[in-house]
Structures are given as C-alpha cells and as structure tokens.
Coordinates of C-alpha atoms in Angstrom, one line a residue:
M14 CA 21.0 16.9 -33.2
S15 CA 17.6 16.5 -34.9
D16 CA 15.7 13.1 -35.1
R17 CA 16.6 13.0 -38.8
Q18 CA 20.3 13.6 -38.2
Y19 CA 20.3 11.2 -35.3
A20 CA 18.6 8.4 -37.3
E21 CA 20.8 8.9 -40.3
H22 CA 23.8 8.7 -38.0
N23 CA 22.6 5.5 -36.3
Q24 CA 21.1 3.5 -39.1
Q25 CA 24.4 1.7 -39.3
G26 CA 26.6 0.1 -36.7
E27 CA 26.6 -2.8 -34.2
P28 CA 24.3 -2.3 -31.2
G29 CA 27.0 -3.4 -28.8
G30 CA 29.0 -0.4 -29.8
L31 CA 26.6 2.1 -28.2
T32 CA 27.9 4.4 -25.5
Q33 CA 26.6 3.1 -22.2
V34 CA 25.0 5.7 -19.9
G35 CA 26.0 5.1 -16.3
T36 CA 26.9 1.8 -14.7
T37 CA 24.5 1.6 -11.8
T38 CA 20.8 0.9 -11.7
H39 CA 19.0 2.6 -8.8
M40 CA 15.9 0.9 -7.4
N41 CA 14.0 2.5 -4.6
E42 CA 11.4 0.5 -2.7
G43 CA 8.1 1.8 -1.6
P44 CA 6.2 0.8 1.5
S45 CA 6.4 -3.0 2.1
I46 CA 2.7 -3.3 2.2
V47 CA 2.4 -1.9 -1.4
C48 CA 4.2 -3.4 -4.3
P49 CA 4.1 -2.9 -8.1
I50 CA 1.7 -5.0 -10.1
A51 CA 4.5 -7.0 -11.6
E52 CA 5.7 -8.2 -8.2
L53 CA 2.3 -9.8 -7.6
D54 CA 2.6 -12.0 -10.6
Y55 CA 3.7 -15.0 -8.5
R56 CA 0.0 -15.4 -7.7
F57 CA -1.2 -15.2 -11.3
G58 CA 1.5 -16.9 -13.3
T59 CA 2.9 -14.1 -15.5
P60 CA 6.5 -15.1 -16.3
F61 CA 8.1 -11.6 -15.9
P62 CA 7.3 -7.9 -15.6
W63 CA 7.8 -6.9 -19.2
A64 CA 5.3 -9.3 -20.8
N65 CA 2.9 -6.5 -21.7
L66 CA 5.6 -4.5 -23.4
T67 CA 6.9 -7.4 -25.5
S68 CA 3.5 -8.2 -26.8
A69 CA 3.5 -4.8 -28.6
I70 CA 7.1 -4.9 -30.0
L71 CA 6.2 -5.9 -33.5
H72 CA 2.6 -4.7 -33.6
Y73 CA 3.5 -2.0 -36.1
V74 CA 6.1 -3.7 -38.3
P75 CA 4.9 -3.5 -41.9
E76 CA 3.5 -6.4 -43.8
P77 CA 5.7 -8.1 -46.3
S78 CA 5.5 -7.1 -50.0
Q79 CA 2.4 -8.6 -51.6
K80 CA 4.4 -9.3 -54.8
D81 CA 6.3 -12.1 -53.2
P82 CA 4.2 -15.3 -53.2
A83 CA 6.2 -16.7 -50.3
T84 CA 5.7 -13.8 -47.9
I85 CA 2.7 -15.4 -46.2
F86 CA 4.5 -15.5 -42.8
D87 CA 2.5 -12.6 -41.4
R88 CA -0.7 -12.6 -43.6
H89 CA -3.2 -14.1 -41.2
D90 CA -6.0 -14.0 -43.7
A91 CA -4.0 -16.5 -45.9
V92 CA -3.3 -19.0 -43.1
A93 CA -5.3 -22.2 -42.8
P94 CA -7.1 -22.7 -39.5
A95 CA -4.8 -24.6 -37.1
E96 CA -7.4 -27.3 -36.4
Q97 CA -7.3 -28.3 -40.1
I98 CA -3.6 -28.9 -40.0
D99 CA -2.2 -32.4 -39.7
E100 CA 1.5 -32.2 -38.8
R101 CA 2.1 -35.5 -40.4
L102 CA 1.1 -34.0 -43.8
I103 CA 3.5 -31.0 -43.5
R104 CA 6.4 -33.1 -44.7
D105 CA 4.7 -33.4 -48.1
M106 CA 4.1 -29.7 -48.5
T107 CA 6.1 -27.2 -50.4
P108 CA 8.3 -24.9 -48.3
A109 CA 5.8 -22.0 -48.8
E110 CA 2.9 -24.2 -47.7
H111 CA 4.9 -25.5 -44.8
L112 CA 5.6 -22.0 -43.7
Q113 CA 1.9 -21.1 -43.9
C114 CA 0.9 -24.0 -41.7
V115 CA 3.6 -23.3 -39.1
Q116 CA 2.5 -19.7 -38.8
S117 CA -1.1 -20.9 -38.2
L118 CA 0.2 -23.2 -35.5
I119 CA 2.1 -20.3 -33.9
I120 CA -1.0 -18.2 -33.7
K121 CA -2.9 -21.1 -32.2
H122 CA -0.3 -21.7 -29.4
Q123 CA 0.1 -17.9 -28.8
K124 CA -3.6 -17.8 -27.9
T125 CA -3.2 -20.6 -25.4
G126 CA 0.0 -19.2 -23.9
N127 CA 2.1 -22.2 -24.8
I128 CA 5.4 -20.2 -25.2
D129 CA 7.6 -23.3 -25.4
E130 CA 5.7 -24.6 -28.5
V131 CA 5.7 -21.1 -30.0
I132 CA 9.5 -20.9 -29.7
R133 CA 9.9 -24.4 -31.3
L134 CA 7.6 -23.4 -34.2
R135 CA 9.4 -20.0 -34.7
M136 CA 12.7 -21.9 -35.0
R137 CA 11.1 -24.2 -37.5
A138 CA 9.7 -21.2 -39.4
L139 CA 13.1 -19.6 -39.6
A140 CA 14.6 -22.8 -41.0
V141 CA 12.0 -22.8 -43.8
I142 CA 12.4 -19.1 -44.5
H143 CA 16.2 -19.7 -45.0
L144 CA 15.2 -22.4 -47.6
L145 CA 13.1 -19.8 -49.5
H146 CA 15.2 -16.6 -48.9
S147 CA 18.6 -15.4 -47.7
S148 CA 19.3 -14.6 -44.1
D149 CA 19.1 -10.9 -44.8
H150 CA 15.6 -11.1 -46.3
Y151 CA 12.8 -9.2 -44.6
L152 CA 11.1 -12.4 -43.4
A153 CA 14.3 -13.8 -42.0
I154 CA 15.1 -10.7 -40.0
K155 CA 11.5 -10.4 -38.8
G156 CA 11.6 -14.1 -37.8
Q157 CA 14.7 -13.4 -35.7
I158 CA 12.9 -10.6 -33.9
D159 CA 9.8 -12.7 -33.4
L160 CA 11.9 -15.5 -31.9
A161 CA 13.6 -12.9 -29.6
R162 CA 10.2 -11.7 -28.5
S163 CA 9.1 -15.2 -27.6
Y164 CA 12.3 -15.8 -25.6
L165 CA 11.5 -12.6 -23.8
Q166 CA 8.1 -13.8 -22.9
K167 CA 9.7 -17.0 -21.5
G168 CA 12.1 -14.9 -19.5
L169 CA 15.1 -16.1 -21.4
S170 CA 16.7 -12.7 -22.1
A171 CA 20.2 -14.0 -23.1
Q172 CA 18.7 -16.1 -25.9
A173 CA 16.4 -13.2 -26.9
L174 CA 19.4 -10.8 -27.1
D175 CA 21.3 -13.2 -29.3
H176 CA 18.5 -13.3 -31.9
A177 CA 18.0 -9.6 -31.7
R178 CA 21.6 -9.0 -32.4
K179 CA 21.5 -11.4 -35.3
A180 CA 18.5 -9.4 -36.7
W181 CA 20.6 -6.2 -36.4
D182 CA 23.6 -7.8 -38.2
F183 CA 21.5 -9.2 -41.0
N184 CA 19.6 -6.0 -41.4
Y185 CA 22.9 -4.0 -41.6
S186 CA 24.3 -6.3 -44.3
S187 CA 21.0 -6.6 -46.2
K188 CA 21.1 -6.2 -50.0
S189 CA 17.5 -4.8 -49.9
P190 CA 17.7 -2.0 -47.4
E191 CA 14.6 -0.4 -48.8
D192 CA 12.4 -3.4 -47.9
N193 CA 13.9 -3.6 -44.4
K194 CA 14.1 0.1 -43.5
L195 CA 11.3 0.1 -41.0
L196 CA 12.8 -2.8 -38.9
P197 CA 15.6 -1.0 -37.0
P198 CA 13.4 0.7 -34.4
A199 CA 11.8 -2.7 -33.6
I200 CA 15.2 -4.3 -33.3
Q201 CA 16.6 -1.6 -31.0
L202 CA 13.5 -1.8 -28.9
T203 CA 13.9 -5.6 -28.6
I204 CA 17.5 -5.2 -27.5
G205 CA 16.5 -2.6 -25.0
L206 CA 13.8 -4.9 -23.5
C207 CA 16.4 -7.7 -23.2
K208 CA 18.7 -5.4 -21.2
L209 CA 15.7 -4.3 -19.0
Q210 CA 14.9 -7.9 -18.3
Q211 CA 18.5 -8.5 -17.3
G212 CA 18.2 -5.6 -14.8
K213 CA 20.6 -3.5 -16.9
A214 CA 18.6 -0.3 -17.3
S215 CA 21.6 1.9 -17.9
D216 CA 22.6 -0.4 -20.8
A217 CA 19.0 -0.5 -22.1
K218 CA 18.6 3.3 -22.3
P219 CA 20.9 4.0 -25.4
H220 CA 19.0 1.3 -27.4
L221 CA 15.6 2.7 -26.4
D222 CA 16.7 6.2 -27.3
R223 CA 18.0 5.0 -30.6
A224 CA 14.7 3.2 -31.3
R225 CA 12.8 6.4 -30.5
H226 CA 14.9 8.6 -32.8
L227 CA 14.8 6.0 -35.7
N228 CA 11.1 5.6 -35.3
N229 CA 10.5 9.4 -35.3
F230 CA 12.6 9.8 -38.4
L231 CA 11.0 6.9 -40.3
R232 CA 7.4 7.3 -39.3
G233 CA 7.0 10.7 -37.7
E234 CA 6.5 11.6 -34.0
N235 CA 2.7 11.0 -34.1
H236 CA 2.8 7.4 -35.4
E237 CA 1.3 4.8 -33.1
S238 CA 4.4 2.7 -33.3
I239 CA 6.1 5.0 -30.8
V240 CA 3.9 3.8 -28.0
P241 CA 5.8 0.6 -27.0
I242 CA 9.0 2.6 -27.2
Y243 CA 7.6 5.2 -24.8
R244 CA 6.4 2.5 -22.5
A245 CA 9.9 0.8 -22.4
L246 CA 11.5 4.2 -21.8
G247 CA 9.2 4.8 -18.9
V248 CA 10.1 1.5 -17.3
C249 CA 13.8 2.2 -18.0
H250 CA 13.8 5.7 -16.4
S251 CA 11.9 4.3 -13.5
A252 CA 14.5 1.7 -12.9
L253 CA 17.2 4.4 -13.1
G254 CA 15.4 6.4 -10.4
D255 CA 14.4 9.2 -12.9
Y256 CA 10.7 9.1 -12.0
A257 CA 9.8 12.4 -13.6
N258 CA 10.9 11.3 -17.1
A259 CA 9.4 7.9 -16.5
V260 CA 5.9 9.4 -15.8
E261 CA 6.4 11.8 -18.8
Y262 CA 7.0 9.0 -21.3
L263 CA 4.2 6.8 -19.9
N264 CA 1.8 9.7 -20.0
K265 CA 2.7 10.3 -23.7
A266 CA 2.0 6.6 -24.4
Q267 CA -1.4 6.6 -22.7
E268 CA -2.5 10.0 -24.2
M269 CA -1.7 8.7 -27.7
K270 CA -3.5 5.4 -27.1
R271 CA -6.6 7.2 -25.7
S272 CA -6.7 9.7 -28.6
L273 CA -6.6 6.8 -31.1
H274 CA -8.7 4.1 -29.4
G275 CA -10.7 5.9 -26.6
D276 CA -10.6 5.3 -22.9
D277 CA -11.8 1.7 -22.8
Y278 CA -8.8 0.1 -24.4
D279 CA -6.7 -2.7 -22.7
E280 CA -3.3 -1.1 -23.4
V281 CA -4.5 2.2 -21.8
A282 CA -5.1 0.1 -18.6
E283 CA -1.7 -1.5 -18.9
I284 CA 0.0 1.9 -19.0
Y285 CA -2.1 3.2 -16.0
L286 CA -0.6 0.3 -14.1
E287 CA 2.9 1.1 -15.2
I288 CA 2.5 4.7 -14.1
A289 CA 1.1 3.4 -10.7
D290 CA 4.3 1.3 -10.4
V291 CA 6.4 4.5 -10.7
Y292 CA 4.2 6.3 -8.1
I293 CA 4.7 3.4 -5.7
L294 CA 8.5 4.0 -5.9
E295 CA 7.8 7.7 -5.2
Q296 CA 5.3 6.7 -2.5
R297 CA 2.5 8.8 -4.1
L298 CA -0.1 6.5 -2.6
T299 CA -3.2 8.8 -3.2
E300 CA -2.6 9.0 -6.9
I301 CA -2.0 5.2 -7.1
E302 CA -5.6 4.5 -6.0
D303 CA -7.0 6.6 -8.8
L304 CA -4.9 4.8 -11.5
Y305 CA -5.8 1.4 -10.1
L306 CA -9.5 2.3 -10.2
K307 CA -9.2 3.6 -13.8
A308 CA -7.5 0.4 -14.9
L309 CA -10.1 -1.7 -13.0
R310 CA -13.0 0.0 -14.8
I311 CA -11.5 -0.6 -18.2
Y312 CA -10.9 -4.3 -17.6
E313 CA -14.4 -4.7 -16.1
A314 CA -15.9 -3.1 -19.2
L315 CA -13.8 -5.2 -21.6
N316 CA -13.6 -8.6 -19.9
G317 CA -16.2 -8.6 -17.1
A318 CA -15.8 -8.6 -13.3
M319 CA -14.4 -12.1 -13.1
C320 CA -11.3 -11.8 -15.2
R321 CA -7.6 -12.2 -14.3
E322 CA -6.8 -8.5 -14.7
V323 CA -9.6 -7.5 -12.3
A324 CA -8.4 -10.1 -9.8
Q325 CA -4.8 -8.9 -10.0
I326 CA -5.6 -5.2 -9.7
S327 CA -8.1 -5.9 -6.9
Y328 CA -5.3 -7.6 -4.9
A329 CA -2.9 -4.7 -5.5
L330 CA -5.7 -2.3 -4.5
G331 CA -6.3 -4.3 -1.4
R332 CA -2.6 -4.0 -0.4
L333 CA -2.9 -0.3 -0.9
M334 CA -6.0 -0.1 1.3
V335 CA -4.1 -2.0 4.1
S336 CA -1.4 0.6 4.0
Q337 CA -4.1 3.2 4.5
S338 CA -5.8 1.2 7.3
D339 CA -9.0 0.9 5.2
Y340 CA -9.6 -2.7 6.2
T341 CA -13.2 -2.8 4.9
R342 CA -12.2 -2.0 1.3
A343 CA -9.2 -4.2 1.6
A344 CA -11.4 -7.2 2.6
S345 CA -13.7 -6.5 -0.4
C346 CA -10.7 -6.3 -2.8
F347 CA -9.1 -9.5 -1.4
T348 CA -12.5 -11.3 -1.7
T349 CA -12.7 -10.4 -5.4
T350 CA -9.3 -11.9 -5.9
A351 CA -10.0 -15.0 -3.8
Q352 CA -13.2 -15.7 -5.7
W353 CA -11.5 -15.5 -9.1
M354 CA -8.7 -17.8 -7.8
E355 CA -11.3 -20.3 -6.5
D356 CA -13.0 -20.3 -9.9
Q357 CA -9.8 -20.5 -12.0
L358 CA -7.3 -22.4 -9.8
G359 CA -9.7 -24.4 -7.6
S360 CA -10.4 -24.1 -3.9
F361 CA -7.5 -26.5 -3.0
D362 CA -4.8 -24.4 -4.6
P363 CA -2.6 -22.8 -2.0
K364 CA -2.8 -19.4 -3.7
T365 CA -6.6 -19.5 -3.3
F366 CA -6.8 -20.3 0.4
N367 CA -3.8 -18.0 1.2
T368 CA -5.8 -15.2 -0.3
W369 CA -8.8 -16.2 1.8
R370 CA -6.5 -16.1 4.8
E371 CA -5.8 -12.4 4.0
V372 CA -9.6 -11.8 3.8
A373 CA -9.9 -13.3 7.3
F374 CA -7.1 -11.2 8.6
M375 CA -8.9 -8.1 7.4
D376 CA -12.0 -9.3 9.2
I377 CA -9.9 -9.6 12.4
K378 CA -8.8 -6.0 11.9
Q379 CA -12.4 -4.9 11.6
Q380 CA -13.3 -7.0 14.7
D381 CA -15.6 -9.2 12.6
Y382 CA -14.3 -12.3 14.4
E383 CA -17.1 -14.6 13.5
S384 CA -16.6 -14.0 9.8
A385 CA -12.8 -14.7 10.2
V386 CA -13.6 -18.0 12.0
Q387 CA -15.9 -19.2 9.2
I388 CA -13.3 -18.4 6.5
M389 CA -10.4 -20.0 8.4
K390 CA -12.4 -23.2 9.2
K391 CA -12.8 -23.7 5.5
V392 CA -9.1 -23.0 5.0
L393 CA -8.2 -25.5 7.7
I394 CA -10.2 -28.3 6.1
K395 CA -8.4 -27.8 2.8
E396 CA -5.0 -27.5 4.4
L397 CA -5.5 -30.7 6.4
L398 CA -6.4 -32.5 3.1
L399 CA -3.5 -31.0 1.2
Y400 CA -0.7 -31.0 3.8
G401 CA -1.8 -33.4 6.5
D402 CA -2.1 -32.6 10.2
P403 CA 1.7 -32.3 11.2
S404 CA 2.2 -29.3 8.9
I405 CA 3.6 -26.0 10.1
K406 CA 1.1 -24.3 7.7
V407 CA -1.7 -26.1 9.5
A408 CA -0.2 -25.0 12.9
K409 CA -0.4 -21.4 11.8
T410 CA -4.1 -21.8 10.9
Y411 CA -4.8 -23.4 14.3
K412 CA -3.1 -20.4 16.0
F413 CA -5.1 -18.0 13.8
L414 CA -8.4 -19.7 14.8
G415 CA -7.3 -19.7 18.4
T416 CA -6.8 -16.0 18.4
A417 CA -10.2 -15.4 16.7
Y418 CA -12.0 -17.6 19.3
L419 CA -10.2 -15.8 22.0
K420 CA -11.5 -12.5 20.7
L421 CA -15.0 -14.1 20.8
F422 CA -14.4 -15.1 24.4
R423 CA -14.8 -18.8 23.5
L424 CA -11.9 -19.9 25.7
D425 CA -12.6 -23.6 25.3
A426 CA -12.4 -23.4 21.5
A427 CA -9.3 -21.2 21.7
I428 CA -7.6 -23.7 24.0
S429 CA -8.4 -26.5 21.6
M430 CA -6.9 -24.7 18.6
Y431 CA -3.8 -23.7 20.5
E432 CA -3.3 -27.2 21.8
S433 CA -3.6 -28.5 18.2
A434 CA -0.9 -26.1 17.1
Q435 CA 1.3 -27.0 20.2
R436 CA 1.0 -30.7 19.2
I437 CA 2.4 -30.0 15.8
Y438 CA 5.3 -27.9 17.2
L439 CA 6.2 -30.7 19.6
D440 CA 6.3 -33.1 16.6
R441 CA 8.3 -30.8 14.3
Y442 CA 10.5 -29.1 16.9
S443 CA 10.9 -30.1 20.5
A444 CA 9.3 -29.4 24.0
R445 CA 12.0 -26.8 24.7
H446 CA 11.6 -24.9 21.4
E447 CA 10.6 -21.3 22.0
K448 CA 7.4 -21.6 19.8
T449 CA 6.3 -24.7 21.7
V450 CA 7.0 -23.1 25.1
A451 CA 5.2 -19.9 24.1
L452 CA 2.0 -21.9 23.1
Q453 CA 2.3 -24.1 26.3
N454 CA 2.4 -20.9 28.4
R455 CA -0.6 -19.4 26.5
V456 CA -2.7 -22.6 27.0
A457 CA -1.8 -22.7 30.7
L458 CA -2.9 -19.1 31.1
L459 CA -6.2 -19.6 29.2
R460 CA -7.0 -22.7 31.3
K461 CA -6.4 -20.7 34.4
R462 CA -8.8 -18.0 33.1
L463 CA -11.4 -20.7 32.1
H464 CA -11.4 -22.1 35.6
Q465 CA -11.8 -18.7 37.2
T466 CA -15.0 -18.0 35.1

C-alpha cells in the first residue's frame, strides 16, 4: 500500500481501534557501568527521557489562517511582552485580547521551565478558545495537542493521552476538514509518544507508523516535519529490541537535519545521543564514544563549555571511559560535570559532592592518592555540615579517606579515619554488626603494623 493509499485509508477512525503489534516490550541492558543519557537525568533534573522529542511535536504545525482576527494563539509577533501583562487587567479584556496575553505568558513560562504554570495557562487558553470558536476549530484542536505536550513534559502520560484523543475526535468530526488537514500526523505522533512514555512500545508503533504515512502523504517524504516522527520511531524500535531499524530511523532524522541546518545544530546533537543510547543496548562501545564526542562538540560550539548538556554528556562519557579502564579521561570528564554542578547547584548539593567523589575514585584508580585525599577532605567538610557526624554517608567518606591514607602509608591518619567510621557504625548499628567488627579488626591490624614500624 502506498503512502497516499495508507493515508487516505487512515484519515478517519478512532486511534484506539488501531491493530496492536505484539504485546511485549523487550528491553536489553548494556554494561552496568554505561547507561543511556536519559538514565542519567536524575542528576540534572530532566523529568523524563522523551523531553527532547516532545519539544518538537508541533514545531511544523501550520500557522492559523490570517483572515481570522482571533487566531493570534500562535502568532508570536502579535503577542505583547509578558512583563507588560498585568493579570489583574485580563478580566477587563475581550476574549481575543485575553487569549493573546495568555499565550504570551505561556511563552514566558516555557522559557523558565515552569511546566505547571504552562499547563494551567494552556487550560485557560482552551477555555477562551471555546468562547470564540467551536471545539472542532483549528485552534481548539491545536490547543488540545499543546496541552497534551505539556502533560508529556511533566511526565503525566495518562492526562496527555486523554487530550490527544480528544484532539483526534474533534478533528475527525470537524466541519472544516480543509483547515485541519495537517493536524492528524501531529496528533498520531503525540499519542505514540504517550504510549512510549507509558512503556508500551508495541502500542506506540501503529500510531507512529500512521503519523509517518499521513505526514508523507500530506507534505511529502522530504519535509522537515518528518524528523520528530523518525526520532520517535527510532526510540520505539529500540524499546522493541529492533536496533537495526531504530538506528536507520535515527540516522534518517540526523541526515535531514544536517542537510537543512548544518552540523552545528542542537537537534543533531540530540539525535546523536539517541543513536548512542541504541548502541549502548547493543554494547557497541567504540561507536558510542564517537557519537558522544560529536554531540559534545556541537553543544560546546553553541552554548559554551559550561552548559548543562556538556556536563551531562561528559558524565556519560566518563562512565564509558570507566568501562574501558581509561581512568585518566574518566577523571577529566567527571571533573567537568562536577564543576558545572558546583556552579549551578552549589557546592553543598549532594549531587555535586557525589560527583567529586567519583573524581576522587578515579584518582585512586590512577594511584594519585594525594589528589583523592584533597578532594575527599573537601567532600567530608560539606557532608559534616549537611548531614552531621553520625551519618552513614559520612562514615563512607571516612572509610574512603582511610583507604587513601593507607595507600600513602600514613597509618596514623588511616587509623583516625577508620576509627571515626567505626564510631558511627557503633552508634547506628551495634558492636557486633559485621561492618563494625570488620572496621574494628582493620584498626587493630593497622595499629599492630604501626607499632612494628
């Protein structure tokens, strides 16, 4: 069946009626020391792995008709600056003016990452649109998709799916199909992303395939709007264990972006990282490094060396270097990440000094024990202020320092650190606990060695 035939066949119908392909999602894990970029987001605050994809969902949805005076919902040039808007005055505005101001506020909060406020404002915008138009109007349908996208960014896939289905229903029953004809690919892509976020890759695939066929029929195979669909299909096939097709779709996406925008483009870097995630599952570690370095170069060129993306990729690259026993490069990568965290999160954030701890561990691996001691002494000071002395986290740092001092043959300092850790174990556990007994025996052995020297 050609794309045209497929699209004509699938322009109608409820999305839940699609034939599901398979019932099981197969996820293979790579080496424990290496993990996909998305799994590192707990350090950086990204709400969920598909954030980059959802940011591109509606990038290519057409602008509303210029003949409609109320269609200012997406015309950023007609929106007043957010700092000039007083919400107390909105109640005195006409619905069209109200909608314009709400859209300006949405843009403002999107830039600051305040997704909760964006969701609230999108619901408000939908209410105003329904005053101006019917529920099957272009703006109303697009508003439903926008709201679904915001829920996806928040990680609320059930709510997102509900609004995406409403968009499909309203579009199907629309009395102006010509105005809305370019929306179905975006709706199907949104539903597919919802299913992906729910871990239902086999359910997502039919929706993503439908989005691809509809988009090719409506805009042609070489239109840039296919890129987010290719990316979603790549993630979907990867989750299903079909790595060859996953890489094929992602490569199509990055080739199209590079041909249109050049190599130094942020979305090209994002796609490189998505391909790297697939290679991790296939354990193609050599090719992963090349992709990480390409993405790193792009972000450094666009945003500078001290940006969030560089820090995140550096950490992932460091994990990769550890798996290859290249501890020198691993220490350098972890240091880049730790410096960014110290600058952005503060030196007393646990994420910051936990990353410094990894730098110190790489120094131990390189037998640079003095450097490890200097780093961990700074970590210890911060942990004592943050957690207090009787903390298991502090005990682990004491043990780390004890081991480093032991490697430097400073037995007295090593004994002092181990005794400090033993005191915490006595307080938290008991004298007979295995951890307490093990430290007690170690201290006794070291004291014996100290007296013999």
